[in-house]
Short mmCIF file of C-alpha atoms and ligand atoms in Angstrom, two decimals:
data_model
loop_
_atom_site.label_atom_id
_atom_site.label_comp_id
_atom_site.label_asym_id
_atom_site.label_seq_id
_atom_site.Cartn_x
_atom_site.Cartn_y
_atom_site.Cartn_z
CA UNK A 2 40.21 15.64 -24.06
CA UNK A 3 37.16 17.86 -23.30
CA UNK A 4 37.61 21.61 -22.27
CA UNK A 5 34.14 21.91 -20.73
CA UNK A 6 34.34 22.32 -17.51
CA UNK A 7 32.40 23.47 -14.24
CA UNK A 8 33.94 26.98 -14.68
CA UNK A 9 32.51 26.75 -18.77
CA UNK A 10 29.93 29.88 -18.90
CA UNK A 11 26.42 28.81 -18.04
CA UNK A 12 25.40 30.07 -21.51
CA UNK A 13 27.48 27.76 -23.35
CA UNK A 14 26.62 24.86 -21.78
CA UNK A 15 23.08 25.17 -22.09
CA UNK A 16 24.02 25.76 -25.75
CA UNK A 17 26.07 21.82 -25.94
CA UNK A 18 23.33 20.57 -23.74
CA UNK A 19 20.61 21.43 -25.98
CA UNK A 20 22.62 20.74 -29.06
CA UNK A 21 23.81 17.04 -28.10
CA UNK A 22 21.89 16.19 -24.99
CA UNK A 23 18.13 14.74 -25.32
CA UNK A 24 16.50 14.76 -21.82
CA UNK A 25 14.45 11.76 -20.47
CA UNK A 26 10.80 13.20 -19.55
CA UNK A 27 11.14 16.33 -21.26
CA UNK A 28 9.90 19.04 -23.95
CA UNK A 29 13.20 19.23 -26.28
CA UNK A 30 12.38 22.14 -27.81
CA UNK A 31 10.71 24.18 -25.09
CA UNK A 32 13.55 23.13 -22.83
CA UNK A 33 16.31 24.33 -26.16
CA UNK A 34 14.73 27.52 -25.72
CA UNK A 35 14.71 28.13 -22.18
CA UNK A 36 18.16 26.63 -21.54
CA UNK A 37 18.43 23.78 -18.76
CA UNK A 38 19.78 24.98 -14.97
CA UNK A 39 23.00 23.33 -14.89
CA UNK A 40 23.63 21.85 -11.37
CA UNK A 41 27.40 22.15 -10.34
CA UNK A 42 27.62 20.47 -6.70
CA UNK A 43 25.55 19.21 -3.67
CA UNK A 44 25.95 19.14 0.22
CA UNK A 45 23.98 17.61 2.81
CA UNK A 46 20.21 18.68 1.38
CA UNK A 47 21.63 21.42 -0.99
CA UNK A 48 22.34 21.98 -4.28
CA UNK A 49 24.70 24.39 -5.91
CA UNK A 50 24.06 26.25 -9.73
CA UNK A 51 26.41 27.73 -12.51
CA UNK A 52 25.07 30.40 -11.16
CA UNK A 53 25.75 30.15 -7.70
CA UNK A 54 22.54 29.42 -6.30
CA UNK A 55 22.27 27.18 -2.81
CA UNK A 56 18.80 25.24 -3.53
CA UNK A 57 17.39 23.03 -1.11
CA UNK A 58 16.69 20.03 -2.57
CA UNK A 59 13.07 19.04 -1.22
CA UNK A 60 13.01 16.32 -3.54
CA UNK A 61 16.51 14.17 -2.94
CA UNK A 62 17.07 14.29 -6.74
CA UNK A 63 14.60 12.07 -7.94
CA UNK A 64 13.61 10.08 -4.83
CA UNK A 65 16.63 8.84 -4.02
CA UNK A 66 19.52 10.98 -2.48
CA UNK A 67 18.14 9.58 0.85
CA UNK A 68 21.42 10.12 2.86
CA UNK A 69 21.85 13.24 1.70
CA UNK A 70 24.72 14.61 -0.97
CA UNK A 71 28.60 14.69 -0.71
CA UNK A 72 29.39 11.44 1.54
CA UNK A 73 32.90 10.85 0.99
CA UNK A 74 32.67 7.42 2.59
CA UNK A 75 30.78 6.02 -0.67
CA UNK A 76 33.27 7.76 -2.61
CA UNK A 77 35.94 6.08 -1.50
CA UNK A 78 34.08 2.98 -1.15
CA UNK A 79 33.72 2.59 -5.03
CA UNK A 80 37.18 3.96 -5.51
CA UNK A 81 38.37 0.52 -3.51
CA UNK A 82 35.71 -1.46 -5.42
CA UNK A 83 36.84 -0.15 -8.70
CA UNK A 84 40.66 -1.04 -7.88
CA UNK A 85 40.04 -4.45 -6.06
CA UNK A 86 37.75 -5.82 -8.73
CA UNK A 87 35.67 -3.05 -10.99
CA UNK A 88 33.53 -5.72 -12.85
CA UNK A 89 32.12 -9.04 -12.94
CA UNK A 90 29.30 -10.98 -13.52
CA UNK A 91 26.56 -13.35 -11.96
CA UNK A 92 25.59 -15.18 -14.91
CA UNK A 93 27.87 -18.54 -15.53
CA UNK A 94 28.59 -19.88 -11.97
CA UNK A 95 30.13 -16.98 -10.46
CA UNK A 96 29.61 -14.54 -7.47
CA UNK A 97 31.82 -11.63 -6.03
CA UNK A 98 32.13 -10.41 -2.28
CA UNK A 99 29.51 -7.12 -3.05
CA UNK A 100 26.75 -9.23 -4.81
CA UNK A 101 27.05 -11.72 -1.76
CA UNK A 102 27.05 -9.01 1.14
CA UNK A 103 24.47 -6.66 -0.12
CA UNK A 104 22.15 -9.73 -0.67
CA UNK A 105 22.28 -11.03 2.61
CA UNK A 106 22.08 -7.23 4.32
CA UNK A 107 18.96 -7.10 2.34
CA UNK A 108 17.21 -10.34 3.71
CA UNK A 109 17.98 -9.23 7.20
CA UNK A 110 16.62 -5.87 6.46
CA UNK A 111 13.43 -7.03 4.11
CA UNK A 112 10.40 -8.04 6.56
CA UNK A 113 9.21 -11.51 6.60
CA UNK A 114 10.62 -14.80 4.66
CA UNK A 115 11.72 -11.83 1.75
CA UNK A 116 15.46 -13.55 1.85
CA UNK A 117 16.73 -13.49 -2.06
CA UNK A 118 17.72 -11.01 -4.17
CA UNK A 119 17.96 -10.51 -8.05
CA UNK A 120 19.81 -7.38 -9.14
CA UNK A 121 19.27 -5.04 -11.59
CA UNK A 122 20.57 -1.55 -12.92
CA UNK A 123 17.22 -0.09 -12.13
CA UNK A 124 13.68 0.49 -10.88
CA UNK A 125 12.53 -0.01 -14.49
CA UNK A 126 14.71 -3.32 -14.81
CA UNK A 127 13.68 -4.71 -12.19
CA UNK A 128 10.11 -4.42 -12.73
CA UNK A 129 10.92 -6.03 -16.02
CA UNK A 130 12.42 -8.86 -14.25
CA UNK A 131 9.31 -9.60 -12.11
CA UNK A 132 7.00 -9.49 -15.36
CA UNK A 133 9.01 -12.81 -16.37
CA UNK A 134 9.66 -13.92 -12.77
CA UNK A 135 5.75 -14.20 -11.64
CA UNK A 136 5.30 -15.56 -14.92
CA UNK A 137 7.74 -18.35 -14.59
CA UNK A 138 6.75 -18.98 -11.27
CA UNK A 139 3.16 -20.11 -12.77
CA UNK A 140 4.45 -21.85 -15.52
CA UNK A 141 7.11 -23.75 -13.42
CA UNK A 142 3.79 -24.32 -10.68
CA UNK A 143 2.01 -25.75 -13.86
CA UNK A 144 -0.11 -23.01 -14.38
CA UNK A 145 1.23 -21.22 -17.68
CA UNK A 146 -2.09 -19.49 -18.38
CA UNK A 147 -1.76 -17.62 -15.52
CA UNK A 148 0.06 -14.28 -16.79
CA UNK A 149 -1.81 -11.53 -16.79
CA UNK A 150 -0.88 -8.77 -14.52
CA UNK A 151 -3.01 -6.11 -12.73
CA UNK A 152 -1.91 -2.97 -11.76
CA UNK A 153 -3.34 0.39 -11.12
CA UNK A 154 -3.99 3.44 -13.61
CA UNK A 155 -1.75 6.22 -12.65
CA UNK A 156 0.96 3.65 -11.33
CA UNK A 157 4.46 4.48 -11.74
CA UNK A 158 6.61 1.58 -12.35
CA UNK A 159 9.90 2.91 -14.31
CA UNK A 160 9.44 3.68 -18.54
CA UNK A 161 10.90 0.32 -20.43
CA UNK A 162 8.80 -1.25 -22.47
CA UNK A 163 7.70 -3.57 -19.30
CA UNK A 164 7.82 -0.84 -16.24
CA UNK A 165 5.80 1.43 -18.28
CA UNK A 166 3.26 -1.17 -19.40
CA UNK A 167 2.74 -1.77 -15.73
CA UNK A 168 2.49 1.62 -15.21
CA UNK A 169 -0.58 3.61 -15.72
CA UNK A 170 0.21 6.22 -17.19
CA UNK A 171 -1.39 6.88 -20.92
CA UNK A 172 0.84 9.61 -21.78
CA UNK A 173 3.70 7.10 -21.52
CA UNK A 174 1.39 4.07 -23.32
CA UNK A 175 0.93 6.74 -26.32
CA UNK A 176 5.08 6.77 -27.00
CA UNK A 177 5.79 3.37 -28.01
CA UNK A 178 2.99 1.23 -26.97
CA UNK A 179 2.32 -1.59 -23.95
CA UNK A 180 3.02 -4.91 -23.99
CA UNK A 181 0.06 -7.50 -23.64
CA UNK A 182 -1.49 -9.02 -20.33
CA UNK A 183 -1.08 -6.28 -18.45
CA UNK A 184 -4.72 -4.83 -16.96
CA UNK A 185 -5.13 -1.25 -14.87
CA UNK A 186 -8.02 -0.82 -12.25
CA UNK A 187 -8.74 2.62 -10.59
CA UNK A 188 -6.32 4.22 -8.23
CA UNK A 189 -7.04 4.76 -4.60
CA UNK A 190 -7.16 8.62 -4.94
CA UNK A 191 -9.80 10.52 -2.82
CA UNK A 192 -9.10 13.51 -3.06
CA UNK A 193 -9.53 13.39 -6.90
CA UNK A 194 -11.83 10.90 -7.24
CA UNK A 195 -14.10 10.44 -4.34
CA UNK A 196 -17.07 12.26 -4.59
CA UNK A 197 -19.09 12.20 -2.31
CA UNK A 198 -17.86 9.22 -0.82
CA UNK A 199 -16.47 8.65 2.35
CA UNK A 200 -12.69 8.12 1.87
CA UNK A 201 -12.40 4.55 3.51
CA UNK A 202 -15.19 3.55 1.94
CA UNK A 203 -13.62 4.59 -1.43
CA UNK A 204 -10.63 3.02 -0.24
CA UNK A 205 -12.58 -0.60 -0.10
CA UNK A 206 -14.31 0.11 -2.93
CA UNK A 207 -11.00 0.66 -5.42
CA UNK A 208 -9.65 -2.20 -3.54
CA UNK A 209 -12.48 -4.54 -4.29
CA UNK A 210 -12.14 -3.11 -8.45
CA UNK A 211 -9.20 -6.22 -8.12
CA UNK A 212 -11.69 -8.58 -7.19
CA UNK A 213 -13.93 -7.46 -9.61
CA UNK A 214 -11.27 -7.42 -12.20
CA UNK A 215 -9.68 -11.17 -11.49
CA UNK A 216 -13.42 -12.24 -11.96
CA UNK A 217 -13.56 -10.94 -15.38
CA UNK A 218 -10.00 -12.20 -16.01
CA UNK A 219 -10.48 -15.45 -14.98
CA UNK A 220 -8.81 -16.19 -11.40
CA UNK A 221 -7.06 -19.09 -13.54
CA UNK A 222 -5.33 -16.81 -15.71
CA UNK A 223 -4.49 -13.74 -13.38
CA UNK A 224 -0.57 -13.69 -12.04
CA UNK A 225 -0.14 -11.38 -10.21
CA UNK A 226 -0.99 -7.18 -8.41
CA UNK A 227 1.46 -4.97 -8.62
CA UNK A 228 1.15 -1.69 -6.54
CA UNK A 229 3.17 1.05 -5.04
CA UNK A 230 2.61 1.47 -1.46
CA UNK A 231 2.50 5.09 -1.62
CA UNK A 232 2.16 6.09 -5.69
CA UNK A 233 5.21 8.20 -5.84
CA UNK A 234 5.34 9.71 -9.47
CA UNK A 235 1.37 9.95 -9.50
CA UNK A 236 1.73 12.32 -7.37
CA UNK A 237 2.47 11.32 -3.59
CA UNK A 238 -1.44 9.66 -3.28
CA UNK A 239 -2.00 8.27 0.05
CA UNK A 240 -4.12 5.25 0.27
CA UNK A 241 -6.97 5.20 2.20
CA UNK A 242 -6.28 3.04 5.02
CA UNK A 243 -9.08 0.42 4.22
CA UNK A 244 -7.00 0.03 1.00
CA UNK A 245 -4.05 -2.32 1.28
CA UNK A 246 -5.74 -4.93 3.91
CA UNK A 247 -7.89 -5.26 1.22
CA UNK A 248 -5.59 -5.85 -1.65
CA UNK A 249 -4.00 -7.99 0.57
CA UNK A 250 -7.22 -10.37 1.27
CA UNK A 251 -8.04 -10.41 -2.25
CA UNK A 252 -4.55 -11.45 -3.62
CA UNK A 253 -4.50 -14.31 -0.92
CA UNK A 254 -8.22 -15.61 -1.76
CA UNK A 255 -7.02 -16.16 -5.18
CA UNK A 256 -3.77 -17.08 -4.89
CA UNK A 257 -1.98 -14.25 -6.99
CA UNK A 258 1.31 -12.96 -6.10
CA UNK A 259 1.69 -9.26 -4.48
CA UNK A 260 4.36 -7.14 -6.15
CA UNK A 261 5.25 -4.18 -3.69
CA UNK A 262 6.81 -1.87 -5.70
CA UNK A 263 9.18 0.31 -2.88
CA UNK A 264 11.45 1.98 -5.39
CA UNK A 265 10.09 5.17 -3.68
CA UNK A 266 9.42 3.66 -0.09
CA UNK A 267 12.06 1.64 0.60
CA UNK A 268 14.70 2.56 2.64
CA UNK A 269 13.67 4.92 5.43
CA UNK A 270 11.25 6.84 3.18
CA UNK A 271 8.02 5.82 5.01
CA UNK A 272 10.12 5.71 8.67
CA UNK A 273 10.51 1.73 8.54
CA UNK A 274 13.09 0.08 6.54
CA UNK A 275 10.16 -1.23 4.10
CA UNK A 276 6.57 0.34 3.66
CA UNK A 277 5.88 -3.02 3.79
CA UNK A 278 5.95 -2.96 7.46
CA UNK A 279 4.78 0.77 7.86
CA UNK A 280 1.72 -0.59 5.74
CA UNK A 281 1.55 -4.15 7.17
CA UNK A 282 1.91 -5.94 4.44
CA UNK A 283 2.96 -9.44 2.99
CA UNK A 284 4.17 -9.40 -0.13
CA UNK A 285 5.65 -12.01 -2.77
CA UNK A 286 7.73 -9.48 -4.44
CA UNK A 287 9.35 -6.40 -2.95
CA UNK A 288 10.73 -4.00 -6.33
CA UNK A 289 13.80 -1.75 -4.99
CA UNK A 290 16.38 1.10 -6.42
CA UNK A 291 16.39 4.76 -5.64
CA UNK A 292 17.32 4.92 -2.15
CA UNK A 293 19.32 1.36 -2.28
CA UNK A 294 22.58 3.61 -3.53
CA UNK A 295 20.69 6.69 -2.18
CA UNK A 296 21.51 7.17 -5.95
CA UNK A 297 24.99 7.66 -5.80
CA UNK A 298 25.36 4.62 -7.62
CA UNK A 299 22.74 2.88 -10.27
CA UNK A 300 21.17 -0.01 -8.91
CA UNK A 301 18.02 -1.94 -7.98
CA UNK A 302 16.41 -5.32 -7.77
CA UNK A 303 13.53 -7.66 -6.60
CA UNK A 304 13.70 -9.17 -3.32
CA UNK A 305 11.88 -12.20 -3.44
CA UNK A 306 9.92 -14.71 -0.81
CA UNK A 307 11.44 -17.73 0.10
CA UNK A 308 8.63 -19.48 -2.22
CA UNK A 309 9.09 -17.37 -5.29
CA UNK A 310 12.50 -18.32 -4.80
CA UNK A 311 12.21 -21.83 -4.41
CA UNK A 312 9.59 -22.44 -6.85
CA UNK A 313 11.32 -20.04 -9.92
CA UNK A 314 14.98 -21.88 -8.78
CA UNK A 315 13.34 -25.56 -9.09
CA UNK A 316 12.62 -24.92 -12.66
CA UNK A 317 15.98 -25.26 -14.09
CA UNK A 318 17.85 -21.99 -15.52
CA UNK A 319 15.45 -18.69 -15.41
CA UNK A 320 16.84 -17.50 -18.74
CA UNK A 321 17.03 -13.80 -17.68
CA UNK A 322 19.76 -11.07 -16.22
CA UNK A 323 21.65 -8.14 -17.00
CA UNK A 324 25.48 -7.86 -17.42
CA UNK A 325 25.34 -5.49 -14.86
CA UNK A 326 23.00 -7.62 -12.51
CA UNK A 327 24.98 -6.99 -8.87
CA UNK A 328 27.73 -4.79 -10.30
CA UNK A 329 30.71 -4.93 -7.74
CA UNK A 330 30.62 -0.92 -7.93
CA UNK A 331 27.28 -0.42 -7.00
CA UNK A 332 26.84 -3.08 -4.98
CA UNK A 333 29.68 -2.20 -2.79
CA UNK A 334 28.54 1.61 -2.66
CA UNK A 335 24.87 0.25 -1.54
CA UNK A 336 26.30 -1.79 1.27
CA UNK A 337 28.02 1.37 2.68
CA UNK A 338 24.78 3.37 2.07
CA UNK A 339 22.51 0.82 4.69
CA UNK A 340 25.93 0.65 6.85
CA UNK A 341 25.72 4.50 7.13
CA UNK A 342 22.25 4.15 7.64
CA UNK A 343 21.84 2.09 10.19
CA UNK A 344 25.04 3.55 12.38
CA UNK A 345 23.68 6.52 12.22
CA UNK A 346 20.06 5.74 12.65
CA UNK A 347 19.00 7.26 9.70
CA UNK A 348 15.00 5.03 9.75
CA UNK A 349 14.75 6.12 12.92
CA UNK A 350 15.34 10.07 12.44
CA UNK A 351 13.05 10.02 9.89
CA UNK A 352 10.50 8.21 12.66
CA UNK A 353 11.19 10.44 15.70
CA UNK A 354 12.17 13.40 14.39
CA UNK A 355 12.55 14.47 10.99
CA UNK A 356 8.60 13.17 10.45
CA UNK A 357 6.64 14.50 13.80
CA UNK A 358 8.45 18.26 13.02
CA UNK A 359 7.31 17.98 9.15
CA UNK A 360 4.22 16.81 9.63
CA UNK A 361 2.64 19.48 12.03
CA UNK A 362 4.03 22.25 9.44
CA UNK A 363 3.20 20.28 6.76
CA UNK A 364 -0.51 20.23 7.68
CA UNK A 365 -0.83 23.69 8.19
CA UNK A 366 -0.45 24.19 4.60
CA UNK A 367 -3.59 23.09 4.00
CA UNK A 368 -4.96 26.49 5.96
CA UNK A 369 -3.40 28.02 3.00
CA UNK A 370 -5.87 29.63 0.49
CA UNK A 371 -4.20 27.70 -2.10
CA UNK A 372 -4.20 24.73 -0.94
CA UNK A 373 -6.72 21.74 -0.46
CA UNK A 374 -5.02 18.73 1.30
CA UNK A 375 -1.74 18.16 2.64
CA UNK A 376 -0.56 14.68 3.03
CA UNK A 377 2.55 12.98 4.14
CA UNK A 378 3.28 9.80 5.21
CA UNK A 379 7.27 9.47 6.59
CA UNK A 380 8.86 11.84 4.48
CA UNK A 381 6.71 11.94 1.26
CA UNK A 382 4.21 14.39 1.28
CA UNK A 383 1.73 16.44 -1.39
CA UNK A 384 -0.17 18.99 -1.42
CA UNK A 385 -3.31 19.61 -3.68
CA UNK A 386 -3.93 22.82 -5.55
CA UNK A 387 -7.38 24.24 -5.63
CA UNK A 388 -9.74 26.88 -6.37
CA UNK A 389 -12.46 25.77 -3.98
CA UNK A 390 -11.35 23.57 -1.04
CA UNK A 391 -14.67 22.52 0.07
CA UNK A 392 -15.34 21.71 -2.95
CA UNK A 393 -12.26 19.67 -3.63
CA UNK A 394 -12.40 21.46 -7.34
CA UNK A 395 -9.95 21.16 -9.87
CA UNK A 396 -9.08 24.30 -12.03
CA UNK A 397 -11.07 25.75 -15.16
CA UNK A 398 -7.46 25.89 -16.69
CA UNK A 399 -5.62 22.76 -18.30
CA UNK A 400 -4.28 20.17 -15.53
CA UNK A 401 -1.01 21.10 -14.41
CA UNK A 402 -0.85 24.79 -15.73
CA UNK A 403 -1.09 25.85 -11.73
CA UNK A 404 1.15 23.25 -10.78
CA UNK A 405 3.84 24.33 -13.04
CA UNK A 406 3.04 27.98 -12.34
CA UNK A 407 3.83 26.88 -8.97
CA UNK A 408 6.80 25.32 -9.33
CA UNK A 409 8.29 27.86 -10.85
CA UNK A 410 8.23 30.26 -7.94
CA UNK A 411 9.42 27.51 -5.93
CA UNK A 412 12.64 27.32 -8.61
CA UNK A 413 12.56 31.17 -8.05
CA UNK A 414 13.25 30.66 -4.39
CA UNK A 415 15.63 28.44 -4.40
CA UNK A 416 13.36 25.14 -3.47
CA UNK A 417 13.26 22.31 -5.34
CA UNK A 418 9.51 20.91 -5.35
CA UNK A 419 7.68 18.95 -7.77
CA UNK A 420 4.53 19.32 -9.53
CA UNK A 421 2.30 16.69 -10.67
CA UNK A 422 -0.54 18.12 -12.83
CA UNK A 423 -1.75 20.76 -9.80
CA UNK A 424 -0.60 18.52 -6.85
CA UNK A 425 2.86 19.67 -5.05
CA UNK A 426 4.79 16.87 -3.92
CA UNK A 427 8.30 16.63 -1.88
CA UNK A 428 10.69 13.48 -0.81
CA UNK A 429 13.59 15.40 0.77
CA UNK A 430 17.01 13.52 1.91
CA UNK A 431 16.44 11.41 5.08
CA UNK A 432 18.87 13.51 6.76
CA UNK A 433 16.87 16.95 6.60
CA UNK A 434 17.17 18.69 10.49
CA UNK A 435 14.18 20.60 11.91
CA UNK A 436 16.94 23.80 11.14
CA UNK A 437 16.29 22.75 7.30
CA UNK A 438 12.17 21.66 7.42
CA UNK A 439 11.74 25.51 8.66
CA UNK A 440 13.32 26.87 5.26
CA UNK A 441 11.53 24.57 3.36
CA UNK A 442 8.24 25.74 4.71
CA UNK A 443 9.10 29.22 4.90
CA UNK A 444 10.26 28.52 1.33
CA UNK A 445 7.24 26.60 0.68
CA UNK A 446 4.72 29.09 2.10
CA UNK A 447 6.66 32.47 -0.07
CA UNK A 448 5.79 30.23 -3.47
CA UNK A 449 2.17 29.52 -2.30
CA UNK A 450 1.95 33.03 -1.59
CA UNK A 451 3.19 34.28 -4.84
CA UNK A 452 1.75 31.75 -6.89
CA UNK A 453 -1.31 32.53 -5.52
CA UNK A 454 -1.14 36.36 -6.46
CA UNK A 455 -0.19 35.65 -9.57
CA UNK A 456 -3.38 33.18 -10.34
CA UNK A 457 -5.56 35.88 -9.42
CA UNK A 458 -4.06 38.68 -11.40
CA UNK A 459 -4.44 36.31 -14.83
CA UNK A 460 -7.80 35.20 -13.84
CA UNK A 461 -7.23 32.11 -13.12
CA UNK A 462 -8.27 31.23 -9.68
CA UNK A 463 -11.40 29.79 -11.02
CA UNK A 464 -12.82 26.26 -10.80
CA UNK A 465 -13.41 24.08 -13.42
CA UNK A 466 -17.48 23.71 -14.11
C1 PLP B 514 11.67 5.90 -10.33
C2 PLP B 514 10.69 4.48 -9.68
C3 PLP B 514 10.58 3.66 -10.69
C4 PLP B 514 11.56 3.32 -11.97
O1 PLP B 514 13.17 2.91 -11.42
P1 PLP B 514 14.70 3.48 -12.30
O2 PLP B 514 15.49 3.38 -11.92
O3 PLP B 514 13.70 5.07 -13.11
O4 PLP B 514 14.39 2.60 -13.49
C5 PLP B 514 10.22 2.18 -10.53
N1 PLP B 514 9.29 2.39 -9.87
C6 PLP B 514 8.80 3.73 -8.81
C7 PLP B 514 7.67 3.09 -7.55
C8 PLP B 514 9.56 4.80 -8.91
O5 PLP B 514 9.10 5.75 -8.49
#
């Protein structure tokens, strides 16, 4: 029996963690020297660590704890389902009630004719499924040459080999390589890459890179385009309003499938059930995970249009699936999460209360001397840190130096706000109240002030030449 408990001293927990727990996306040697922060419990938007700090979690874990921590209904649902049927598969012509009920619920919530769900255990797995699905789709249609998938630089679609290949993060490609048949185009990041161009013209230009890439590869060789409605891990990059309509037009023109990765933007994050509604898009496939279960259980999936399901379904066996596809406990918990969201009007709370309240305060952060732009869609937001707003300048220091210093100030002020390079990002639980938004803004402002003073003192408020 393990004698490690919540009462074990922090230093001992950190020692054991360093000795045996290899963390994802972490510099192991760096963390081992410092010791990981130990989180013990959560309630609503708040976390408590082993030192007794009460931390406002403005990231909802990893963009996922949408209904907040500590909901007993979800724990009770899991316990009930584990006693009834803890596991059964959905491979060999069998099914079970939680998978049926969740698939039917998702078909009801998803827009248009997105009526069929293929379950996975995570967002990465779901995107791996999507690679196979779209290639299989074209095989069954008698066009097996159509297998290239076009994605964006600085997109994020998970970190399995397939998901990491779809993503456009060179650091991920560098560790273990990238599968073939995936091409990348530029991201719609006006603030960072738009130069002298007008924002809308830039959005159009970046969308038209899709058409150029299709023509370069040959339209008869392209299977699909994949993108996040709003790039999350890339820095909460909100595309100019001209971008998505043009992408949709180009996909239609060349008959290319559109995969919208809604792992973050799904389930209320943008003020609608799906960002496809917020951006008025008709994707052929939507990737889901994270908020689907509010992170209480690992579950993901692909929601397919009638057309995709019919075509792939008419080709005989689709040779793909996971032991835990539609796992009954995960499915039951996800279903209960969606019930709570509907009964408590969580999406309406985002749209009518939390977003408007936060939007006004978030926009004002752009007046801070360290902040260049402040973006917010629903409850996902970002601010760009800059030494010179007029020029939208980057810092002379290595990218991420200022972001990391600012994040450390947030941590010290008991606020979890993440940095991506020199952008700061938030994605709080959707149930955040106006009072908690006030605390978020107050702590963020204090952290920015402290970071600004520290940068000045250390001579780092210098623009790149
Ligand atoms: C987190 C994320 C994924 C990967 O999901 P995992 O559950 O971590 O595998 C995929 N796409 C997007 C947009 C994400 O944010």
